Amino acid sequence: MLKESLTRLRFLFSRRTRSELDAELAFHLEEQTRANMAAGMSAGAARRQARIDFGGVERAREQCHEARPRYRLEMLVQDVLYSLRGFRRSPVFTITVIATLMLGIGATTAVFSVVDRILFRSLPYAHSDRLVSLGIVHSLETQEFVMGNFYYEWRANQRPFEALTSESTGPSECDLTERSPAQLSCESVEGNLLPTLGVSPVVGRNFLPEESRAGGPNVALISYGLWLNRFGLDRRILNKTINIDGHPVQVVGVLPKEFEMPRLESADVLYPFQIDEVANRKENGGYGSPRRIFARLKPGVTVEQARQEMEPLFQESLKQVPADIRKQMHLMVRSMRDKQMQDVRVAAWVLFGAVLAVMLIACANVASLLMARGAGRRRELAVRSALGASRGRLVAQALTESMLLALSGAVAGCLLAEGLLRLFVAIAPGNVPYLSQVHLDLRIVCFAVLVAVLCGLLFGLAPVFEKPGAEMLAGRSGRNATRASLRQWLVISQIAASMVLLTGAMLLVRSFWNLEHEQLGVRADRTLTVSVTLGSYNYGTSQSRMAFFRELEKRLRFGPGVNGVAVSDSVPPEDFHIGAQRIEDIVVEGRPRPHEASGELVKFRRVSPDYFRTLDIPIVLGEGFTDAERGSQQHFAVLSKALAERLFPGQNAVGQRMQIGSGDANPASYTVVGVAADVKNGGLTGEQLPEYYRLRRDQAEDWECCGHWGQTAVVILRSSLPAEALSPWIRTQVAAIDPALSVDTATMRQRMSKLVDGPRFQTILLGFFAVTGLTLAVIGLYGVISFLVAQRTQEIGVRMALGATRVGILQLVCARSLRLIAWGAGTGLLAALGVSRVLSSLLYGVGVRDPLTLIVVTLVLVAVAFVATLIPARAAAQVDPMVALRCE
Amino acid sequence: MLLLNVEGKMTSGNDLLQGTLDLLILKTLALEPMHGWGIALRIQQLSKEALQIGQGSLYPALHRLEYRGWIKAEWGASENNRKAKYYSLTRAGKKQLDAEMENWDRIAGAIALVLKGA
């Protein structure tokens, strides 16, 4: 086989002279003549007979030529050159096809590369399709969790899972207390987390059973990132102890580079749970410490089956929960993928649909253009066929042409995709998972190119397989009717598809507009927030936390241009759930405690007195907090207007006293000193909840709180200086108190803009698709109408000769195109109404059937499409009847 | 009479026997190196005039075989001392001939069986 190829290759490069073949054939004829003469023929007759026996000399010569290995290559070169000449002759056609393919392939590939990571990529765990996250959800916590006691019961009695594992919900800040201290995040996990996920350490080992018991040795797994940055990938790390929060910890292993925690949180250090179960059962009010749990399904068990099997255990556990909270709790079991992707999924599917629509429009365009070209070239084909071109040659030629177009489109498309991908990464919000790792996927590129090539082949070859009739040579075209109607259908579906895209994009734009112009109720200009999270080792006591933030507040108060400083534990409008409680936990003095649980939630913040002034939240009633109250022994509160109206309808809330605390034996009594205007507090799109503010006094008890949340506080600054100038100064001030802390500064504007990052991303992407789709559809419509006009030039000439006016001709052409537009827009409108429902979870402040959107989109589409037909229609009206009649 | 065209198909009757011309050429050349006209003559004589080569078709076939490396061509002097192109079998060609002969025997035998049985 190899030898044969080599021989062919040799002949490919050696050039055979034509004279050699001539000599060979001449020798044959002479020998035959000689033989004939020897048989007794005359010289003339012998020569004649020899030629007859031989057959066509020229034909033999050609066949020898075709047998050469070079022949096909030469034909290919010829075809390519011919196609290129053809492209140069009709540059508009060529550029349109390539641009269409470029847009189609580019957009499809880029977006699919992003969506693929979100929807279809495999998680970095073994058999990740069998991993689930499960637990209880309720109105205060929408991410599933489980109490320790429940977990022990579930683990002992469950059937659907191969293994259950858990991690703590607790604080994760920790400090590397070594020569150069650093803040890390440390997670505590059950010893079997890695085996359950199907992951093994790259260096070292997983936790041993004796290390996952109460009183076990201090051991940890560290992340690849920490290993790289801190220890330079030194394998001797395994014998080292590192100092975390003042304790020596032995490193037993390093996690793989691509490892991700099940909740995608960052973790530099993993500790094994060293929990005494018996003791733990009594903790946390007798519920056990809360966990996040994950499980591996047994083979063949579905998520839904698992949920049904766990339901009895869940109901059993619920019996331990007070009856009024019970009905707000639900069991949730969902796949790990769903857990990790949260609501990004819907957006991803929407994008995917948009991509398909654009691809459809692009393909319809290419098909339509190629058909038009094919119809225009039937005469050329007929001539070539008449001159002796075989069907094979014509097919090869058409194939070459289609492939050239498809490949140039594909190359351009890949370049576009690469550019788009960079653009996406640049504008995407931080919460789109894995976006930074996205790259052009070769499979996707191949898929898009394949679709384009198939589409090109199908419609590029169609004209060749039509038998070129004799009438084509005469230039009469009569059989275009079916093709024309197919193309019209294509245009209708293009318009319909872009109508759907435009509607979706328009709805998102309106929703985005609503978000951007949302009244927040707080001041956003020239307001800077400084968020600091303290390590629980250095700042374990409430005293030390208070001291730190008081010191920071004092230092910042004297900053350049600063004219307001407040300290709070959180800042609106961000959504936070920890500072929330049930409304039943607020008991107004002099009223009975309500028995019935309403499920209503109230938010609260702990703030310093200047909070309202710094954020420009007006106090509508009463005084608000005063600096003097900071030193008081009493508790003070300010209610939001909504809460004041809820608790004290028609009454003056100021001066009322209420007891706040959930079921505590000794709830604190708060005096209401004012009512503040409402602010957005459920994120930009979330429900706005009633809210109250507790004065955070200079008392250690006000700095006592729960886990992570108690370690973080936000200093809000109002300054006449721009944020960029102020931030470095703030950092030096924090570093002056404690150089190991990390500081997160952001203006209120930035915080808000971050909240609309997601919607902005979706809007831009879908808008991009809508514009692409519309452009392609308009090109398609233009192409069809101008083709129809070109075909009817003669007819138009006759009409004009018979007295038709230019206006009449204009109407004739426009009426036809308007029919197409009306059909397309009508179908598109129906489809849009059906499809836009999937967008509902992405929209804010606008319905999925928003009439304004539908009207505007219809008008825009009709107007743009109409302009696209006016150009060829005007050309038709300019037809000179004399020229038209003579032209054929 | 059977006429062989360029594809080596027998055009009289049916298209069954593909590659037959190639086989005949290879077989002829297995005896001794020969020029094109000689090959045509030899096939005619050996088949007792039953197989008449379409002489025009012979040359494309010869060239094709040469490009495949089964035969090679050299210029030499003919019997009456004229310059002629002599074809001879290469080693690959011999192997190919053996393979095709075997194949031929198998098919011919199979057909004979069917015809006899019918």
Short mmCIF file of N, CA, C and O in Angstrom, two decimals, chain A residues 3-4 7-8 11 16 20-21 23-35 50 53-56 59-60 63-65 67-69, chain B residues 6 35-37 40-41 53-60 62-64 66-70 73 75 78-80 82-85 87 91-92:
data_model
loop_
_atom_site.label_atom_id
_atom_site.label_comp_id
_atom_site.label_asym_id
_atom_site.label_seq_id
_atom_site.Cartn_x
_atom_site.Cartn_y
_atom_site.Cartn_z
N LYS A 3 3.96 1.43 -0.84
CA LYS A 3 4.76 1.48 -2.06
C LYS A 3 3.94 2.07 -3.20
O LYS A 3 4.41 2.90 -3.97
N GLU A 4 2.68 1.64 -3.23
CA GLU A 4 1.79 2.13 -4.27
C GLU A 4 1.64 3.64 -4.18
O GLU A 4 1.72 4.37 -5.17
N THR A 7 4.74 5.32 -5.43
CA THR A 7 4.79 5.33 -6.89
C THR A 7 3.92 6.44 -7.45
O THR A 7 4.33 7.20 -8.31
N ARG A 8 2.71 6.52 -6.87
CA ARG A 8 1.80 7.57 -7.32
C ARG A 8 2.41 8.95 -7.10
O ARG A 8 2.32 9.83 -7.93
N PHE A 11 4.91 9.82 -9.68
CA PHE A 11 4.30 10.23 -10.94
C PHE A 11 3.62 11.59 -10.82
O PHE A 11 3.42 12.30 -11.79
N ARG A 16 5.00 14.07 -17.56
CA ARG A 16 5.12 13.26 -18.78
C ARG A 16 4.95 14.16 -19.98
O ARG A 16 4.00 14.93 -20.04
N GLU A 20 5.77 11.86 -25.86
CA GLU A 20 6.05 10.47 -25.53
C GLU A 20 4.83 9.59 -25.83
O GLU A 20 4.93 8.53 -26.42
N LEU A 21 3.66 10.12 -25.39
CA LEU A 21 2.41 9.39 -25.64
C LEU A 21 2.14 9.33 -27.15
O LEU A 21 1.75 8.27 -27.67
N ALA A 23 4.27 9.32 -29.55
CA ALA A 23 5.18 8.34 -30.16
C ALA A 23 4.67 6.93 -29.93
O ALA A 23 4.69 6.08 -30.82
N GLU A 24 4.17 6.70 -28.74
CA GLU A 24 3.69 5.37 -28.39
C GLU A 24 2.48 4.98 -29.26
O GLU A 24 2.40 3.88 -29.80
N LEU A 25 1.55 5.95 -29.39
CA LEU A 25 0.36 5.67 -30.19
C LEU A 25 0.71 5.52 -31.68
O LEU A 25 0.17 4.65 -32.37
N ALA A 26 1.64 6.38 -32.10
CA ALA A 26 2.05 6.31 -33.51
C ALA A 26 2.67 4.95 -33.83
O ALA A 26 2.38 4.33 -34.86
N PHE A 27 3.48 4.45 -32.91
CA PHE A 27 4.09 3.14 -33.10
C PHE A 27 3.04 2.05 -33.26
O PHE A 27 3.08 1.21 -34.14
N HIS A 28 2.01 2.13 -32.41
CA HIS A 28 0.93 1.15 -32.47
C HIS A 28 0.25 1.16 -33.83
O HIS A 28 0.08 0.11 -34.47
N LEU A 29 -0.09 2.38 -34.30
CA LEU A 29 -0.79 2.49 -35.56
C LEU A 29 0.07 1.96 -36.72
O LEU A 29 -0.41 1.25 -37.60
N GLU A 30 1.36 2.29 -36.67
CA GLU A 30 2.25 1.83 -37.74
C GLU A 30 2.35 0.31 -37.77
O GLU A 30 2.30 -0.32 -38.81
N GLU A 31 2.50 -0.27 -36.56
CA GLU A 31 2.59 -1.72 -36.48
C GLU A 31 1.34 -2.38 -37.04
O GLU A 31 1.38 -3.35 -37.78
N GLN A 32 0.18 -1.78 -36.68
CA GLN A 32 -1.09 -2.33 -37.13
C GLN A 32 -1.20 -2.22 -38.66
O GLN A 32 -1.63 -3.16 -39.35
N THR A 33 -0.76 -1.04 -39.17
CA THR A 33 -0.81 -0.84 -40.61
C THR A 33 0.07 -1.87 -41.31
O THR A 33 -0.33 -2.51 -42.30
N ARG A 34 1.27 -2.03 -40.73
CA ARG A 34 2.19 -3.02 -41.29
C ARG A 34 1.56 -4.40 -41.32
O ARG A 34 1.62 -5.12 -42.31
N ALA A 35 0.90 -4.76 -40.20
CA ALA A 35 0.28 -6.08 -40.12
C ALA A 35 -0.84 -6.22 -41.17
O ALA A 35 -0.99 -7.25 -41.81
N ALA A 50 -6.41 0.27 -39.73
CA ALA A 50 -5.71 0.38 -38.44
C ALA A 50 -6.38 1.42 -37.56
O ALA A 50 -6.61 1.21 -36.37
N ASP A 53 -9.71 0.11 -36.30
CA ASP A 53 -9.53 -0.84 -35.19
C ASP A 53 -9.19 -0.14 -33.89
O ASP A 53 -9.62 -0.54 -32.81
N PHE A 54 -8.36 0.92 -34.04
CA PHE A 54 -7.89 1.59 -32.83
C PHE A 54 -9.00 2.35 -32.12
O PHE A 54 -9.07 2.42 -30.90
N GLY A 55 -9.92 2.92 -32.91
CA GLY A 55 -10.94 3.79 -32.30
C GLY A 55 -10.41 5.20 -32.26
O GLY A 55 -9.46 5.54 -32.94
N GLY A 56 -11.04 6.06 -31.41
CA GLY A 56 -10.67 7.47 -31.36
C GLY A 56 -9.30 7.69 -30.77
O GLY A 56 -9.08 7.39 -29.60
N ARG A 59 -9.51 10.47 -28.18
CA ARG A 59 -10.18 10.01 -26.97
C ARG A 59 -9.20 9.19 -26.11
O ARG A 59 -9.13 9.39 -24.89
N ALA A 60 -8.45 8.31 -26.77
CA ALA A 60 -7.46 7.51 -26.03
C ALA A 60 -6.46 8.43 -25.34
O ALA A 60 -6.08 8.22 -24.18
N GLN A 63 -8.02 9.96 -22.39
CA GLN A 63 -8.19 9.01 -21.29
C GLN A 63 -6.88 8.73 -20.59
O GLN A 63 -6.82 8.56 -19.38
N CYS A 64 -5.80 8.67 -21.38
CA CYS A 64 -4.49 8.50 -20.77
C CYS A 64 -4.17 9.68 -19.86
O CYS A 64 -3.65 9.53 -18.76
N HIS A 65 -4.53 10.84 -20.34
CA HIS A 65 -4.32 12.06 -19.58
C HIS A 65 -5.06 11.99 -18.25
O HIS A 65 -4.53 12.31 -17.19
N ALA A 67 -5.96 9.37 -16.67
CA ALA A 67 -5.51 8.31 -15.79
C ALA A 67 -4.34 8.77 -14.92
O ALA A 67 -4.02 8.14 -13.93
N ARG A 68 -3.72 9.91 -15.29
CA ARG A 68 -2.56 10.36 -14.53
C ARG A 68 -2.97 10.76 -13.11
O ARG A 68 -4.04 11.32 -12.90
N PRO A 69 -2.12 10.46 -12.13
CA PRO A 69 -2.45 10.82 -10.75
C PRO A 69 -2.61 12.33 -10.56
O PRO A 69 -3.38 12.79 -9.73
N VAL B 6 -12.43 0.76 -21.62
CA VAL B 6 -11.33 1.29 -20.82
C VAL B 6 -11.41 0.88 -19.35
O VAL B 6 -10.41 0.68 -18.69
N HIS B 35 5.32 -4.49 -25.94
CA HIS B 35 4.77 -3.16 -26.20
C HIS B 35 3.28 -3.27 -26.41
O HIS B 35 2.71 -4.37 -26.53
N GLY B 36 2.61 -2.10 -26.41
CA GLY B 36 1.15 -2.04 -26.42
C GLY B 36 0.51 -2.85 -27.53
O GLY B 36 -0.39 -3.67 -27.31
N TRP B 37 1.02 -2.65 -28.73
CA TRP B 37 0.41 -3.34 -29.87
C TRP B 37 0.55 -4.85 -29.69
O TRP B 37 -0.36 -5.62 -29.94
N ALA B 40 -2.04 -6.26 -27.34
CA ALA B 40 -3.35 -6.39 -27.97
C ALA B 40 -3.38 -7.63 -28.86
O ALA B 40 -4.33 -8.43 -28.82
N LEU B 41 -2.30 -7.78 -29.63
CA LEU B 41 -2.21 -8.91 -30.56
C LEU B 41 -2.22 -10.23 -29.81
O LEU B 41 -2.95 -11.17 -30.14
N ILE B 53 -9.53 -6.66 -28.15
CA ILE B 53 -9.30 -5.50 -27.30
C ILE B 53 -9.68 -4.25 -28.07
O ILE B 53 -9.26 -4.07 -29.21
N GLY B 54 -10.48 -3.36 -27.43
CA GLY B 54 -10.66 -2.03 -27.98
C GLY B 54 -9.30 -1.36 -27.84
O GLY B 54 -8.89 -1.04 -26.73
N GLN B 55 -8.57 -1.27 -28.98
CA GLN B 55 -7.16 -0.91 -28.86
C GLN B 55 -6.98 0.46 -28.23
O GLN B 55 -6.02 0.70 -27.50
N GLY B 56 -7.90 1.36 -28.50
CA GLY B 56 -7.81 2.69 -27.91
C GLY B 56 -7.89 2.64 -26.39
O GLY B 56 -7.35 3.49 -25.70
N SER B 57 -8.60 1.63 -25.88
CA SER B 57 -8.78 1.53 -24.43
C SER B 57 -7.56 0.94 -23.75
O SER B 57 -7.43 1.01 -22.53
N LEU B 58 -6.72 0.31 -24.55
CA LEU B 58 -5.59 -0.39 -23.97
C LEU B 58 -4.63 0.57 -23.28
O LEU B 58 -4.15 0.31 -22.17
N TYR B 59 -4.37 1.69 -23.93
CA TYR B 59 -3.33 2.59 -23.43
C TYR B 59 -3.68 3.26 -22.09
O TYR B 59 -2.85 3.27 -21.18
N PRO B 60 -4.91 3.78 -21.94
CA PRO B 60 -5.25 4.32 -20.60
C PRO B 60 -5.06 3.25 -19.52
O PRO B 60 -4.56 3.55 -18.44
N LEU B 62 -3.01 0.67 -19.58
CA LEU B 62 -1.57 0.48 -19.35
C LEU B 62 -1.01 1.58 -18.46
O LEU B 62 -0.28 1.32 -17.50
N HIS B 63 -1.39 2.80 -18.78
CA HIS B 63 -0.88 3.92 -17.98
C HIS B 63 -1.34 3.83 -16.55
O HIS B 63 -0.57 4.08 -15.62
N ARG B 64 -2.61 3.45 -16.38
CA ARG B 64 -3.15 3.35 -15.02
C ARG B 64 -2.35 2.33 -14.22
O ARG B 64 -1.97 2.57 -13.08
N GLU B 66 0.63 1.40 -14.75
CA GLU B 66 1.97 1.92 -14.51
C GLU B 66 1.99 2.87 -13.30
O GLU B 66 2.87 2.79 -12.45
N TYR B 67 0.94 3.73 -13.24
CA TYR B 67 0.88 4.67 -12.11
C TYR B 67 0.71 3.93 -10.80
O TYR B 67 1.11 4.40 -9.75
N ARG B 68 0.11 2.75 -10.89
CA ARG B 68 -0.05 1.98 -9.66
C ARG B 68 1.20 1.25 -9.27
O ARG B 68 1.29 0.67 -8.20
N GLY B 69 2.15 1.22 -10.18
CA GLY B 69 3.42 0.57 -9.86
C GLY B 69 3.41 -0.93 -10.13
O GLY B 69 4.30 -1.64 -9.69
N TRP B 70 2.38 -1.41 -10.87
CA TRP B 70 2.32 -2.84 -11.13
C TRP B 70 3.14 -3.22 -12.37
O TRP B 70 3.61 -4.33 -12.48
N ALA B 73 7.58 0.89 -17.54
CA ALA B 73 7.77 1.08 -18.98
C ALA B 73 9.21 1.49 -19.28
O ALA B 73 9.82 2.23 -18.51
N TRP B 75 11.80 2.40 -22.89
CA TRP B 75 11.89 2.49 -24.33
C TRP B 75 12.93 1.48 -24.83
O TRP B 75 14.01 1.38 -24.25
N SER B 78 12.06 -2.40 -31.23
CA SER B 78 11.11 -3.47 -31.56
C SER B 78 11.78 -4.49 -32.48
O SER B 78 12.94 -4.33 -32.86
N GLU B 79 11.01 -5.52 -32.88
CA GLU B 79 11.57 -6.59 -33.72
C GLU B 79 12.12 -6.01 -35.01
O GLU B 79 13.15 -6.42 -35.51
N ASN B 80 11.35 -5.02 -35.57
CA ASN B 80 11.85 -4.43 -36.82
C ASN B 80 12.62 -3.14 -36.55
O ASN B 80 12.57 -2.19 -37.32
N ARG B 82 12.40 -0.58 -34.47
CA ARG B 82 11.84 0.76 -34.27
C ARG B 82 11.75 1.04 -32.78
O ARG B 82 11.71 0.12 -31.97
N LYS B 83 11.72 2.34 -32.45
CA LYS B 83 11.66 2.69 -31.02
C LYS B 83 10.25 2.36 -30.51
O LYS B 83 9.25 2.84 -31.06
N ALA B 84 10.16 1.51 -29.48
CA ALA B 84 8.86 1.15 -28.93
C ALA B 84 8.92 1.16 -27.42
O ALA B 84 9.98 0.98 -26.83
N LYS B 85 7.76 1.36 -26.81
CA LYS B 85 7.72 1.42 -25.35
C LYS B 85 7.36 0.02 -24.86
O LYS B 85 6.28 -0.49 -25.14
N TYR B 87 6.56 -2.66 -21.90
CA TYR B 87 6.07 -2.74 -20.52
C TYR B 87 6.49 -4.06 -19.94
O TYR B 87 6.49 -5.08 -20.62
N ARG B 91 7.55 -6.33 -9.29
CA ARG B 91 7.29 -7.36 -8.28
C ARG B 91 5.88 -7.19 -7.71
O ARG B 91 5.16 -8.15 -7.50
N ALA B 92 5.51 -5.93 -7.50
CA ALA B 92 4.15 -5.67 -6.98
C ALA B 92 3.11 -6.17 -7.97
O ALA B 92 2.06 -6.70 -7.59
#
